[in-house]
Coordinates of C-alpha atoms in Angstrom, one line a residue:
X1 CA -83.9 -118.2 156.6
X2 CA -82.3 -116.2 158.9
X3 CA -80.4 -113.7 156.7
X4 CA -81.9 -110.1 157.3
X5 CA -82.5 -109.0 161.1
X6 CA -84.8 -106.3 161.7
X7 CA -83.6 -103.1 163.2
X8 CA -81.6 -103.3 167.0
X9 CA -84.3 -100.6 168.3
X10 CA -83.2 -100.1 171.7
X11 CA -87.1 -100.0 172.4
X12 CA -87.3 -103.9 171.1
X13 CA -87.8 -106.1 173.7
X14 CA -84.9 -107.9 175.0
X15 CA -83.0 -110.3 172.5
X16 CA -84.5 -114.7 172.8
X17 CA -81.4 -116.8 173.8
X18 CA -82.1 -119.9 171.3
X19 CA -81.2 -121.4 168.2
X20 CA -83.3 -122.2 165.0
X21 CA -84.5 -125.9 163.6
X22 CA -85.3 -124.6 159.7
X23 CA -87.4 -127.5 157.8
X24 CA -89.1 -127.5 155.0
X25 CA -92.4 -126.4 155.4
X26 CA -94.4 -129.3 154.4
X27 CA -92.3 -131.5 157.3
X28 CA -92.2 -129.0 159.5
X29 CA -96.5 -128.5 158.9
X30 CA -96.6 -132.5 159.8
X31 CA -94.0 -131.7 162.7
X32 CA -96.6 -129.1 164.1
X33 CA -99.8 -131.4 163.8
X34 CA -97.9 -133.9 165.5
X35 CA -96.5 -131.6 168.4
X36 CA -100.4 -130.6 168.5
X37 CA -102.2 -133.6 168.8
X38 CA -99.2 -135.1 171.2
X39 CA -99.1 -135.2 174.7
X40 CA -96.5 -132.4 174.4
X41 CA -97.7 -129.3 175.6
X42 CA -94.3 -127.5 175.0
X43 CA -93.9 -126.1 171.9
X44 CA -91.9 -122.7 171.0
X45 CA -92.7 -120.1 168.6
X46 CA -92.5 -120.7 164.7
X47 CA -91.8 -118.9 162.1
X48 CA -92.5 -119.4 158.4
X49 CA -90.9 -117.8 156.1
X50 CA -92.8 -115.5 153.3
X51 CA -93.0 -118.3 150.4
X52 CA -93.9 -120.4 152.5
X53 CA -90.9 -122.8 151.7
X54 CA -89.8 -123.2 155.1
X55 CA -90.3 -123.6 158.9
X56 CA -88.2 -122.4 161.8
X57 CA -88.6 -124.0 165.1
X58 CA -87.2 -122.5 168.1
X59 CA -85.0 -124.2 170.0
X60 CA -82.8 -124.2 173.4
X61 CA -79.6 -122.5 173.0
X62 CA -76.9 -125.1 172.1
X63 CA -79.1 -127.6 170.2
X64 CA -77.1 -127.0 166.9
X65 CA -73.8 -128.0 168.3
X66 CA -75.6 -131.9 168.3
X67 CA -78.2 -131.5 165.9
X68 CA -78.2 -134.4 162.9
X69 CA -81.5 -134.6 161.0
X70 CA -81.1 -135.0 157.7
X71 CA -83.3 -132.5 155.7
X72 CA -83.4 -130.1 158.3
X73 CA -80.7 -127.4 159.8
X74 CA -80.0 -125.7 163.4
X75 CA -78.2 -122.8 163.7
X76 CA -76.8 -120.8 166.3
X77 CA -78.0 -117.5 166.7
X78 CA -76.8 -116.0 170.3
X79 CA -80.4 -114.2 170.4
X80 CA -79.0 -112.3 167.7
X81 CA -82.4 -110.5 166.1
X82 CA -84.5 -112.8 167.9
X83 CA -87.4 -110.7 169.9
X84 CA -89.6 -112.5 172.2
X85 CA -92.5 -109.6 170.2
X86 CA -95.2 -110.5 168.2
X87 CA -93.2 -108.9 165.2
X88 CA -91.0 -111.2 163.7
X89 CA -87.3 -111.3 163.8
X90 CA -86.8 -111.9 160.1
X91 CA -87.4 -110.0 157.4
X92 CA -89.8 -111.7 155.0
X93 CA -91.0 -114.6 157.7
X94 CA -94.0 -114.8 160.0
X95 CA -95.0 -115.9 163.0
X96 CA -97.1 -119.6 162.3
X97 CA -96.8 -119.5 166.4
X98 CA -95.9 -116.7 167.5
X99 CA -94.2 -116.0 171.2
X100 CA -96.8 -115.7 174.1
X101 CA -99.0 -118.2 172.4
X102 CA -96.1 -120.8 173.0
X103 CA -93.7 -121.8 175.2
X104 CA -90.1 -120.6 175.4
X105 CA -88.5 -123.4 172.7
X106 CA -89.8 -126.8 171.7
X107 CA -88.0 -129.6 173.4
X108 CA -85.5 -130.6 170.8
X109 CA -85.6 -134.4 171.3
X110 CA -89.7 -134.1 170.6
X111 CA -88.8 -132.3 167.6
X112 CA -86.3 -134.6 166.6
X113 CA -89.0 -137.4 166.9
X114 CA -91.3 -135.1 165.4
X115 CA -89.7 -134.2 162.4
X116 CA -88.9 -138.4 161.9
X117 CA -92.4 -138.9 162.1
X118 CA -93.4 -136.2 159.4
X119 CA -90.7 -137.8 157.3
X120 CA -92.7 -141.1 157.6
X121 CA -95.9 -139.5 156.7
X122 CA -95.2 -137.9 154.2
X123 CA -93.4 -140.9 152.7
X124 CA -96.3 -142.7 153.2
X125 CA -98.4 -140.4 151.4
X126 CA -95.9 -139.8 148.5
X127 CA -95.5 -143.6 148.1
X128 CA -99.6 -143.9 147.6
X129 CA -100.0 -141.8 144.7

């Protein structure tokens, strides 16, 4: 997901220190219900990308270094492309939150729980049919 950065305009506001938790997007949909309806209130920006395969939360800087969901990925990205503007940092993605309508970064221990309780549901759901 994060392949092609837009354009270093020195006019761009300044770069987001944070990594990226990419899911895919029917978990990460779930994960953002939950988040939602939960008693957390902090929930970053994100981003979808344009076939609408996958989600990319933002997280604090270093979460990748200790991240270990299975079916999901963190990378670093030293606020490499990453504008705090409504336009989006990637190339073929979208803001499904964008910055200013959410915090900083989503707490990555209530995304790790989450993204387990997506998982769960959709399991659930799967396992009905």
């Amino acid at each position: 997901m994060m392949t092609t950065v837009r354009s270093d305009d020195p006019l761009d506001p300044p770069s987001a220190d944070c990594d990226v938790v990419t899911v895919p997007a029917r978990q990460g949909l779930e994960a953002v219900d939950i988040l939602r309806r939960g008693a957390c209130d902090a929930m970053g920006p994100v981003l979808h990308d344009d076939g609408g395969a996958t989600l990319g939360f933002l997280v604090p800087p270093g979460t990748a270094a200790a991240w270990d969901v299975p079916g999901s990925v963190c990378t670093e990205t030293d606020g490499r492309g990453l504008r705090s503007a409504p336009e989006p940092p990637v190339e073929g993605s979208d803001w499904l939150l964008p910055p200013g309508d959410a915090d900083l970064a989503t707490d990555p221990a209530v995304l790790r729980e989450a993204l387990g309780e997506a998982q769960r549901l959709i399991e659930a759901a799967d396992g009905c049919s």
